[in-house]
Short mmCIF file of C-alpha atoms in Angstrom, two decimals:
data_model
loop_
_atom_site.label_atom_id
_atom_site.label_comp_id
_atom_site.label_asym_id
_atom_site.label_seq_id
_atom_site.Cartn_x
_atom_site.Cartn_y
_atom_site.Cartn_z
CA UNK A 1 -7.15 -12.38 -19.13
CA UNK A 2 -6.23 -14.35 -15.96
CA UNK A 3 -3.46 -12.65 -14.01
CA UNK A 4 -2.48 -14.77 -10.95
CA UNK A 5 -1.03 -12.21 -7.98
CA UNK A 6 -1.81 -14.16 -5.17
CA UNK A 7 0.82 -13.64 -2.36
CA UNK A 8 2.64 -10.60 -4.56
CA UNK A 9 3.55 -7.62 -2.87
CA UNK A 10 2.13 -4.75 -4.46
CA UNK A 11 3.37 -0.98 -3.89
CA UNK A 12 0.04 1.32 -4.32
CA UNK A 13 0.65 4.59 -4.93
CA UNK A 14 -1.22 7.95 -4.57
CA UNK A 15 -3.55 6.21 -2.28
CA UNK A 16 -5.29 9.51 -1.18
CA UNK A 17 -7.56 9.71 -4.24
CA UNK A 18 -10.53 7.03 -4.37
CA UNK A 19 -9.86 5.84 -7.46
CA UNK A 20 -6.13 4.30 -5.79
CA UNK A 21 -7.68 3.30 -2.96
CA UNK A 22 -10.19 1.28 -5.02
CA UNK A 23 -7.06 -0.32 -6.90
CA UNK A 24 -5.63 -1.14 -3.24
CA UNK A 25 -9.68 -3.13 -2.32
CA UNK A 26 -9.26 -4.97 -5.33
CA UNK A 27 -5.77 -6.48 -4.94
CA UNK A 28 -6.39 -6.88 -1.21
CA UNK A 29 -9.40 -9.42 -2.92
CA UNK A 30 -6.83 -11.50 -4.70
CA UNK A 31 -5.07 -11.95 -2.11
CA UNK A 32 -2.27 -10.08 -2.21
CA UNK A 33 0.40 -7.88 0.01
CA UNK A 34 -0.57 -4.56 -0.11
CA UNK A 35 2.01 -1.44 0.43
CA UNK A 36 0.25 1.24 0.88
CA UNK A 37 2.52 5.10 0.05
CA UNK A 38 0.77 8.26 1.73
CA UNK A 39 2.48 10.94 2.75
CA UNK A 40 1.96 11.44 6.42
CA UNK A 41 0.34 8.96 9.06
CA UNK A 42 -2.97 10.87 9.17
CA UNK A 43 -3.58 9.84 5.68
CA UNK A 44 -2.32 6.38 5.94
CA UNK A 45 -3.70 4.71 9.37
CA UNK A 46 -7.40 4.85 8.43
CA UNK A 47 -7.08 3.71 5.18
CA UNK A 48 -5.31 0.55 6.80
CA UNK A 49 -8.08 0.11 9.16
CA UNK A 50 -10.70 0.34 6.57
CA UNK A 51 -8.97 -2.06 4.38
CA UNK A 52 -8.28 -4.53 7.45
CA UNK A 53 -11.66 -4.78 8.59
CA UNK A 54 -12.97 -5.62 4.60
CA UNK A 55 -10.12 -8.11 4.27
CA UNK A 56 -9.04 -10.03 7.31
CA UNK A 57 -6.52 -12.35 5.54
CA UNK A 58 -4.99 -9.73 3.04
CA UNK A 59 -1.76 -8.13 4.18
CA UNK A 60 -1.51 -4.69 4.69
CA UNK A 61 1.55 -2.35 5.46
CA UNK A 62 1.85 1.44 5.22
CA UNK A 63 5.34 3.27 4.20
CA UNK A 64 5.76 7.03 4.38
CA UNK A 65 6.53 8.78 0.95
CA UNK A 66 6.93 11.81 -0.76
CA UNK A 67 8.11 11.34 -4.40
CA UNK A 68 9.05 15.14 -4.29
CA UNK A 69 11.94 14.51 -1.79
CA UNK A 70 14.83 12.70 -2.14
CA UNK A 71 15.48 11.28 1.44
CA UNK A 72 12.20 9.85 1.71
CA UNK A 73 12.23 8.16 -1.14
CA UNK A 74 15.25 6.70 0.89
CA UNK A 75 13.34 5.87 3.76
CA UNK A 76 10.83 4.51 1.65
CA UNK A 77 13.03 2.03 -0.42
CA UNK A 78 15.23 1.23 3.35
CA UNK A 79 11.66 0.56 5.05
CA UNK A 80 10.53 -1.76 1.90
CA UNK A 81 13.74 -3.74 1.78
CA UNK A 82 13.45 -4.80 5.70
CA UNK A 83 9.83 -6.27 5.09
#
């Protein structure tokens, strides 16, 4: 099975586990824009740096979320629809 994603932009969720962080390496490697969800910055800025420096040409972009609140699901749709 040959699944072409090249410039896609992907939403990864539930990045804080490795297993979703491994999912976010591997479409960074087929070249892809990855949106990474976490919900606060702590989580979300070193995962970004770790995937920058193993993928220099991917895309990477980090968007606040909590699924268990309304508003920031909001935020998170608002932020996606200005990139």
């Amino acid at each position: 099975l040959k699944i072409k994603l090249q410039k896609n932009v992907i939403i990864v969720t539930g990045t804080r586990s490795s297993v979703d962080y491994n999912i976010a390496n591997v479409l960074a490697s087929l070249n892809t824009h990855v949106i990474l969800e976490y919900r606060n910055l702590k989580g979300g800025n070193p995962a970004i740096d770790r995937l920058n420096a193993k993928h220099l040409s991917c895309k990477f972009a980090f968007l606040q979320l909590n699924l268990a609140n309304l508003l920031s699901i909001q935020k998170f749709i608002a932020g996606f629809k200005k990139r």
